[in-house]
Tab-separated table of C-alpha atoms and ligand atoms in Angstrom:
chain	number	residue	atom	x	y	z
A	931	UNK	CA	0.000	0.000	0.000
A	932	UNK	CA	1.311	3.477	-0.770
A	933	UNK	CA	1.633	6.137	1.872
A	934	UNK	CA	-1.103	8.003	0.037
A	935	UNK	CA	-3.424	5.045	0.572
A	936	UNK	CA	-2.249	4.652	4.144
A	937	UNK	CA	-3.200	8.236	4.847
A	938	UNK	CA	-6.701	7.599	3.578
A	939	UNK	CA	-7.302	4.763	6.026
A	940	UNK	CA	-10.517	5.327	7.914
A	941	UNK	CA	-9.972	5.748	11.644
A	942	UNK	CA	-11.614	2.427	12.372
A	943	UNK	CA	-8.944	0.577	10.394
A	944	UNK	CA	-6.200	1.933	12.560
A	945	UNK	CA	-7.226	0.284	15.793
A	946	UNK	CA	-7.053	-3.327	14.796
A	947	UNK	CA	-10.230	-5.299	14.943
A	948	UNK	CA	-8.271	-7.860	16.973
A	949	UNK	CA	-7.600	-5.327	19.724
A	950	UNK	CA	-11.258	-4.464	19.977
A	951	UNK	CA	-12.366	-8.083	20.194
A	952	UNK	CA	-9.656	-8.873	22.694
A	953	UNK	CA	-10.655	-5.987	24.922
A	954	UNK	CA	-14.183	-7.302	25.002
A	955	UNK	CA	-12.902	-10.714	25.972
A	956	UNK	CA	-10.838	-9.245	28.797
A	957	UNK	CA	-13.739	-7.197	30.071
A	958	UNK	CA	-15.967	-10.264	30.001
A	959	UNK	CA	-13.360	-12.251	31.923
A	960	UNK	CA	-13.105	-9.510	34.530
A	961	UNK	CA	-16.855	-9.327	34.943
A	962	UNK	CA	-16.993	-13.083	35.418
A	963	UNK	CA	-14.216	-13.065	37.979
A	964	UNK	CA	-14.151	-10.248	40.543
A	965	UNK	CA	-11.145	-11.942	42.216
A	966	UNK	CA	-9.166	-11.493	39.028
A	967	UNK	CA	-10.059	-7.850	38.896
A	968	UNK	CA	-8.813	-7.333	42.456
A	969	UNK	CA	-5.688	-9.436	42.153
A	970	UNK	CA	-3.937	-6.852	40.004
A	971	UNK	CA	-3.853	-9.013	36.886
A	972	UNK	CA	-5.780	-6.411	34.978
A	973	UNK	CA	-3.310	-3.773	36.175
A	974	UNK	CA	-0.350	-5.688	34.821
A	975	UNK	CA	-1.875	-5.529	31.386
A	976	UNK	CA	-3.836	-2.352	30.643
A	977	UNK	CA	-6.342	-2.639	27.801
A	978	UNK	CA	-5.963	-0.177	24.957
A	979	UNK	CA	-8.643	2.489	24.531
A	980	UNK	CA	-9.888	2.880	20.990
A	981	UNK	CA	-7.908	5.497	19.094
A	982	UNK	CA	-9.522	7.783	16.589
A	983	UNK	CA	-7.041	9.423	14.272
A	984	UNK	CA	-7.870	11.351	11.149
A	985	UNK	CA	-5.806	11.226	7.933
A	986	UNK	CA	-5.084	14.917	8.519
A	987	UNK	CA	-3.543	14.169	11.911
A	988	UNK	CA	-1.421	11.455	10.376
A	989	UNK	CA	-0.202	13.770	7.629
A	990	UNK	CA	0.692	16.477	10.131
A	991	UNK	CA	2.713	13.942	12.103
A	992	UNK	CA	5.053	13.419	9.176
A	993	UNK	CA	5.668	17.135	8.696
A	994	UNK	CA	8.003	19.416	10.552
A	995	UNK	CA	9.579	22.802	9.848
A	996	UNK	CA	12.422	22.040	12.202
A	997	UNK	CA	15.961	21.972	10.845
A	998	UNK	CA	17.080	18.488	9.902
A	999	UNK	CA	20.017	17.085	11.831
A	1000	UNK	CA	23.154	16.868	9.674
A	1001	UNK	CA	23.691	13.423	8.173
A	1002	UNK	CA	27.220	13.387	9.660
A	1003	UNK	CA	25.726	13.684	13.135
A	1004	UNK	CA	22.879	11.210	12.545
A	1005	UNK	CA	25.454	8.617	11.503
A	1006	UNK	CA	28.171	9.268	14.092
A	1007	UNK	CA	26.365	9.861	17.412
A	1008	UNK	CA	24.631	6.527	17.988
A	1009	UNK	CA	23.565	3.885	20.438
A	1010	UNK	CA	24.023	0.345	19.176
A	1011	UNK	CA	25.475	-1.727	21.989
A	1012	UNK	CA	26.143	-4.674	19.688
A	1013	UNK	CA	28.936	-2.448	18.307
A	1014	UNK	CA	30.101	-0.934	21.609
A	1015	UNK	CA	28.575	1.175	24.371
A	1016	UNK	CA	30.104	4.577	23.513
A	1017	UNK	CA	28.216	7.019	21.294
A	1018	UNK	CA	30.949	6.981	18.650
A	1019	UNK	CA	31.732	3.233	18.879
A	1020	UNK	CA	29.036	2.094	16.397
A	1021	UNK	CA	30.176	4.419	13.601
A	1022	UNK	CA	33.857	3.606	14.193
A	1023	UNK	CA	33.289	-0.152	14.260
A	1024	UNK	CA	34.441	-2.187	11.281
A	1025	UNK	CA	31.627	-2.897	8.859
A	1026	UNK	CA	31.219	-6.543	9.818
A	1027	UNK	CA	27.416	-6.826	9.609
A	1028	UNK	CA	26.322	-8.865	6.583
A	1029	UNK	CA	23.042	-7.288	5.560
A	1030	UNK	CA	22.361	-9.320	2.452
A	1031	UNK	CA	20.943	-11.843	2.427
A	1032	UNK	CA	18.927	-10.872	5.511
A	1033	UNK	CA	15.958	-12.826	6.798
A	1034	UNK	CA	13.200	-11.573	9.075
A	1035	UNK	CA	10.825	-14.253	10.308
A	1036	UNK	CA	7.304	-13.319	11.345
A	1037	UNK	CA	5.505	-15.781	13.604
A	1038	UNK	CA	3.271	-16.245	16.630
A	1039	UNK	CA	-0.393	-15.291	16.815
A	1040	UNK	CA	-1.077	-14.827	13.104
A	1041	UNK	CA	-2.818	-16.768	10.358
A	1042	UNK	CA	0.017	-16.461	7.848
A	1043	UNK	CA	3.426	-16.786	9.552
A	1044	UNK	CA	6.344	-16.467	7.188
A	1045	UNK	CA	9.348	-14.512	6.080
A	1046	UNK	CA	9.381	-10.798	5.368
A	1047	UNK	CA	10.544	-10.055	1.858
A	1048	UNK	CA	12.954	-7.141	2.071
A	1049	UNK	CA	12.905	-6.632	-1.709
A	1050	UNK	CA	9.127	-6.376	-1.625
A	1051	UNK	CA	9.011	-3.829	1.152
A	1052	UNK	CA	9.276	-0.558	-0.751
A	1053	UNK	CA	7.702	-1.753	-3.982
A	1054	UNK	CA	5.267	0.637	-5.581
A	1055	UNK	CA	6.250	3.639	-3.485
A	1056	UNK	CA	7.628	6.766	-5.129
A	1057	UNK	CA	10.729	8.255	-3.492
A	1058	UNK	CA	8.688	11.088	-1.975
A	1059	UNK	CA	6.215	8.643	-0.464
A	1060	UNK	CA	8.974	6.874	1.412
A	1061	UNK	CA	10.289	9.935	3.244
A	1062	UNK	CA	9.240	10.707	6.795
A	1063	UNK	CA	10.591	13.679	8.675
A	1064	UNK	CA	10.370	12.667	12.285
A	1065	UNK	CA	11.830	13.864	15.539
A	1066	UNK	CA	13.323	11.453	18.005
A	1067	UNK	CA	14.368	12.151	21.526
A	1068	UNK	CA	16.247	10.801	24.511
A	1069	UNK	CA	18.148	13.492	26.388
A	1070	UNK	CA	19.464	14.492	22.997
A	1071	UNK	CA	17.270	14.741	19.933
A	1072	UNK	CA	17.484	14.769	16.178
A	1073	UNK	CA	15.188	15.454	13.219
A	1074	UNK	CA	15.730	12.736	10.648
A	1075	UNK	CA	14.336	12.146	7.142
A	1076	UNK	CA	13.759	8.401	7.303
A	1077	UNK	CA	12.977	6.105	4.414
A	1078	UNK	CA	10.521	3.435	5.324
A	1079	UNK	CA	7.038	1.994	5.408
A	1080	UNK	CA	4.376	2.025	8.093
A	1081	UNK	CA	4.901	-1.131	10.150
A	1082	UNK	CA	1.123	-1.711	10.002
A	1083	UNK	CA	1.211	-2.273	6.228
A	1084	UNK	CA	3.748	-5.033	6.720
A	1085	UNK	CA	2.160	-6.657	9.778
A	1086	UNK	CA	-1.266	-6.914	8.136
A	1087	UNK	CA	0.120	-9.238	5.459
A	1088	UNK	CA	0.686	-11.877	8.153
A	1089	UNK	CA	-2.897	-11.589	9.421
A	1090	UNK	CA	-2.560	-11.219	13.209
A	1091	UNK	CA	-5.246	-13.093	15.160
A	1092	UNK	CA	-7.344	-11.786	18.040
A	1093	UNK	CA	-4.702	-13.143	20.425
A	1094	UNK	CA	-2.066	-10.811	18.985
A	1095	UNK	CA	-2.161	-8.172	21.734
A	1096	UNK	CA	1.537	-7.283	21.501
A	1097	UNK	CA	4.322	-7.446	18.938
A	1098	UNK	CA	7.810	-8.577	19.990
A	1099	UNK	CA	10.962	-7.685	18.025
A	1100	UNK	CA	14.411	-9.261	18.193
A	1101	UNK	CA	17.794	-8.057	16.893
A	1102	UNK	CA	20.419	-10.323	15.367
A	1103	UNK	CA	22.912	-11.603	17.975
A	1104	UNK	CA	25.921	-12.972	16.117
A	1105	UNK	CA	29.275	-12.459	17.873
A	1106	UNK	CA	31.121	-12.891	14.581
A	1107	UNK	CA	29.326	-9.873	13.133
A	1108	UNK	CA	28.826	-7.868	16.321
A	1109	UNK	CA	31.931	-7.262	18.440
A	1110	UNK	CA	29.918	-5.773	21.329
A	1111	UNK	CA	28.274	-9.098	22.136
A	1112	UNK	CA	31.308	-10.189	24.161
A	1113	UNK	CA	30.255	-7.616	26.776
A	1114	UNK	CA	27.239	-8.612	28.813
A	1115	UNK	CA	25.988	-5.008	28.860
A	1116	UNK	CA	22.589	-6.313	27.694
A	1117	UNK	CA	21.039	-9.768	27.939
A	1118	UNK	CA	21.390	-10.482	24.231
A	1119	UNK	CA	19.628	-10.596	21.899
A	1120	UNK	CA	18.336	-7.003	22.105
A	1121	UNK	CA	14.548	-7.225	22.325
A	1122	UNK	CA	11.733	-4.693	22.158
A	1123	UNK	CA	7.965	-4.721	22.073
A	1124	UNK	CA	4.888	-2.672	21.293
A	1125	UNK	CA	1.232	-3.054	22.130
A	1126	UNK	CA	-0.654	-4.045	18.949
A	1127	UNK	CA	-2.335	-0.635	18.594
A	1128	UNK	CA	1.050	1.094	18.882
A	1129	UNK	CA	2.514	-1.281	16.302
A	1130	UNK	CA	-0.419	-0.558	13.964
A	1131	UNK	CA	-0.221	3.227	14.418
A	1132	UNK	CA	0.641	5.004	11.141
A	1133	UNK	CA	3.587	6.866	12.715
A	1134	UNK	CA	5.326	3.599	13.598
A	1135	UNK	CA	7.782	2.878	10.811
A	1136	UNK	CA	9.931	0.080	9.586
A	1137	UNK	CA	12.856	2.128	8.352
A	1138	UNK	CA	15.201	0.959	5.635
A	1139	UNK	CA	17.141	4.145	5.122
A	1140	UNK	CA	17.831	7.764	5.986
A	1141	UNK	CA	18.708	10.787	3.874
A	1142	UNK	CA	17.768	8.858	0.737
A	1143	UNK	CA	20.233	6.020	1.278
A	1144	UNK	CA	20.056	2.549	2.821
A	1145	UNK	CA	20.626	2.523	6.582
A	1146	UNK	CA	24.283	2.531	7.565
A	1147	UNK	CA	25.341	-0.301	9.892
A	1148	UNK	CA	25.469	2.032	12.921
A	1149	UNK	CA	21.855	3.129	12.397
A	1150	UNK	CA	20.467	-0.403	12.302
A	1151	UNK	CA	20.937	-1.820	8.805
A	1152	UNK	CA	19.135	-3.245	6.986
A	1153	UNK	CA	15.874	-2.689	8.856
A	1154	UNK	CA	14.915	-1.015	12.138
A	1155	UNK	CA	11.928	0.321	13.967
A	1156	UNK	CA	11.223	4.066	14.346
A	1157	UNK	CA	8.705	4.967	17.053
A	1158	UNK	CA	8.882	8.771	17.200
A	1159	UNK	CA	6.782	9.356	20.352
A	1160	UNK	CA	8.870	6.981	22.467
A	1161	UNK	CA	12.392	7.164	23.862
A	1162	UNK	CA	15.132	6.080	21.465
A	1163	UNK	CA	15.697	2.609	22.874
A	1164	UNK	CA	12.270	1.405	21.668
A	1165	UNK	CA	13.484	1.852	18.087
A	1166	UNK	CA	15.183	-1.537	17.793
A	1167	UNK	CA	17.819	-2.006	15.100
A	1168	UNK	CA	18.812	-4.789	12.693
A	1169	UNK	CA	15.639	-6.806	13.279
A	1170	UNK	CA	15.621	-10.550	12.505
A	1171	UNK	CA	12.414	-11.640	14.177
A	1172	UNK	CA	8.896	-10.283	14.665
A	1173	UNK	CA	6.425	-12.224	16.801
A	1174	UNK	CA	2.748	-11.584	17.511
A	1175	UNK	CA	2.198	-12.469	21.170
A	1176	UNK	CA	-0.616	-12.480	23.682
A	1177	UNK	CA	1.337	-11.246	26.726
A	1178	UNK	CA	3.479	-8.145	27.198
A	1179	UNK	CA	6.877	-9.351	25.938
A	1180	UNK	CA	10.181	-8.901	27.812
A	1181	UNK	CA	12.326	-6.026	26.512
A	1182	UNK	CA	16.095	-5.516	26.791
A	1183	UNK	CA	16.215	-2.352	28.906
A	1184	UNK	CA	13.279	-3.281	31.111
A	1185	UNK	CA	14.937	-6.639	31.714
A	1186	UNK	CA	18.111	-4.861	32.843
A	1187	UNK	CA	16.628	-2.000	34.914
A	1188	UNK	CA	12.863	-2.370	35.403
A	1189	UNK	CA	12.709	0.683	37.726
A	1190	UNK	CA	14.305	2.880	35.100
A	1191	UNK	CA	12.843	1.626	31.848
A	1192	UNK	CA	9.167	0.758	31.559
A	1193	UNK	CA	7.498	-1.127	28.752
A	1194	UNK	CA	5.739	1.883	27.251
A	1195	UNK	CA	8.611	4.416	27.412
A	1196	UNK	CA	6.543	7.238	25.993
A	1197	UNK	CA	8.445	10.539	25.911
A	1198	UNK	CA	7.145	12.371	28.969
A	1199	UNK	CA	8.745	15.471	30.520
A	1200	UNK	CA	6.625	14.986	33.655
A	1201	UNK	CA	8.080	11.584	34.489
A	1202	UNK	CA	11.730	11.761	35.468
A	1203	UNK	CA	14.130	8.916	34.971
A	1204	UNK	CA	15.265	7.879	38.517
A	1205	UNK	CA	18.742	9.246	37.772
A	1206	UNK	CA	17.934	12.334	35.692
A	1207	UNK	CA	15.250	14.836	34.773
A	1208	UNK	CA	13.496	14.270	31.477
A	1209	UNK	CA	12.109	17.826	31.266
A	1210	UNK	CA	14.557	19.070	28.653
A	1211	UNK	CA	16.607	17.814	25.749
A	1212	UNK	CA	19.554	18.982	23.707
A	1213	UNK	CA	19.054	19.069	19.962
A	1214	UNK	CA	22.073	17.839	18.025
A	1215	UNK	CA	23.079	21.257	16.802
A	1216	UNK	CA	23.892	20.949	13.154
A	1217	UNK	CA	27.090	22.956	13.081
A	1218	UNK	CA	30.559	21.616	12.543
A	1219	UNK	CA	31.953	23.320	15.645
A	1220	UNK	CA	29.304	22.427	18.182
A	1221	UNK	CA	27.511	19.107	18.668
A	1222	UNK	CA	24.736	20.270	21.010
A	1223	UNK	CA	22.423	23.265	20.841
A	1224	UNK	CA	20.902	24.890	23.936
A	1225	UNK	CA	18.491	22.843	26.029
A	1226	UNK	CA	14.868	22.995	24.924
A	1227	UNK	CA	11.767	21.760	26.760
A	1228	UNK	CA	10.823	18.189	25.927
A	1229	UNK	CA	7.226	17.800	24.801
A	1230	UNK	CA	4.799	15.115	25.936
A	1231	UNK	CA	4.873	12.256	23.417
A	1232	UNK	CA	7.748	14.126	21.735
A	1233	UNK	CA	5.177	16.537	20.282
A	1234	UNK	CA	3.074	13.795	18.668
A	1235	UNK	CA	0.286	13.965	21.254
A	1236	UNK	CA	-2.330	14.947	18.709
A	1237	UNK	CA	-1.646	11.714	16.875
A	1238	UNK	CA	-1.016	9.256	19.707
A	1239	UNK	CA	-2.457	10.478	23.030
A	1240	UNK	CA	-5.756	8.708	22.352
A	1241	UNK	CA	-4.045	5.340	22.708
A	1242	UNK	CA	-3.260	6.071	26.357
A	1243	UNK	CA	-6.550	7.600	27.443
A	1244	UNK	CA	-7.340	6.568	31.000
A	1245	UNK	CA	-3.854	5.208	31.648
A	1246	UNK	CA	-1.760	6.639	34.487
A	1247	UNK	CA	1.367	7.609	32.540
A	1248	UNK	CA	3.399	7.899	35.749
A	1249	UNK	CA	2.676	4.296	36.539
A	1250	UNK	CA	2.862	3.019	32.972
A	1251	UNK	CA	6.114	4.816	32.143
B	2682	MTE	N1	19.642	-3.694	18.585
B	2682	MTE	C1	19.751	-2.497	19.147
B	2682	MTE	N2	18.844	-1.539	18.866
B	2682	MTE	C2	18.943	-0.324	19.449
B	2682	MTE	C3	19.972	-0.049	20.389
B	2682	MTE	C4	20.916	-1.078	20.664
B	2682	MTE	O1	21.862	-0.912	21.471
B	2682	MTE	N3	20.777	-2.273	20.018
B	2682	MTE	N4	20.016	1.183	21.008
B	2682	MTE	C5	18.746	1.894	21.096
B	2682	MTE	C6	18.933	3.221	21.644
B	2682	MTE	S1	19.281	3.296	23.318
B	2682	MTE	C7	18.777	4.348	20.888
B	2682	MTE	S2	18.839	5.884	21.608
B	2682	MTE	C8	18.570	4.273	19.432
B	2682	MTE	C9	19.610	5.104	18.717
B	2682	MTE	O2	19.373	5.147	17.322
B	2682	MTE	P1	20.366	5.966	16.368
B	2682	MTE	O3	21.774	5.558	16.713
B	2682	MTE	O4	19.994	5.607	14.962
B	2682	MTE	O5	20.138	7.430	16.634
B	2682	MTE	O6	18.647	2.928	18.938
B	2682	MTE	C10	18.017	1.959	19.758
B	2682	MTE	N5	18.033	0.669	19.117
B	2683	MO	MO1	19.017	5.390	24.002
């Protein structure tokens, strides 16, 4: 489907039918079992409210007048622990990742499990349709013209069932290609997850490139997630596996430091990280002499509230950080 078509999706298409049916099932289960409702089970697994998003809101989410971050900075100030834990380690690492052939398996709660065809991914899209100008944030921030497709377009091909309440993603973990794996900084493989409505949201991208070129190794070649209203670590790189699952899946940073990194990880200036304030960010400056610009206030949902806030209606964002 082209971006143009994606933008014309009626609002009802965006919240997956499966989510709606599943919510009803959960509510029925709760009604039938007051003990379950009191035990905290429901709390551990908040149901998604129905999101209504107009094509206009989606379009506005892809636009920004903000200055793009220089490509030199986008490709040299990175986090990719598989290639070292310093910000300049990933770009300095030898180019040892073999990105072709590359296989991404899609499995779990879906009618048509299979393999994602990388060659097929961008078919039929004009160059302009593949470009998304999105902000990302995590203490520092950048504005990046990504190339990619809405993750929803890809996931739908595998026909998730009503049990697909979450989507789990896994990065390659091959010590021969990734020198950082010898350090146990993370419980490899790097894993991330999204609730199904977040995964199906039109701003959630599978990115294959930036600045008109295929993704460099340090930015997550050949395929990564981009979730612009969440902190950077949700945007998992070099994906080899996608699984539709019923339960909230384990994620790398939550696994390591559950008090510091929640499952949702929505950008939120009102919820501080235990070790630092998250009220402000430093834009990567875009000049040769200075990496960081002055601090600017961080916006709730990284400024994408109009597009995504509906998904979290009724949820305590301090608790579900
Ligand atoms: N597999 C994998 N994905 C990852 C990471 C990682 O270490 N390994 N780091 C995450 C973090 S913490 C951030 S901030 C972003 C950084 O993306 P960028 O280097 O393209 O800006 O990638 C995320 N995706
Ligand atoms: Mo990060």
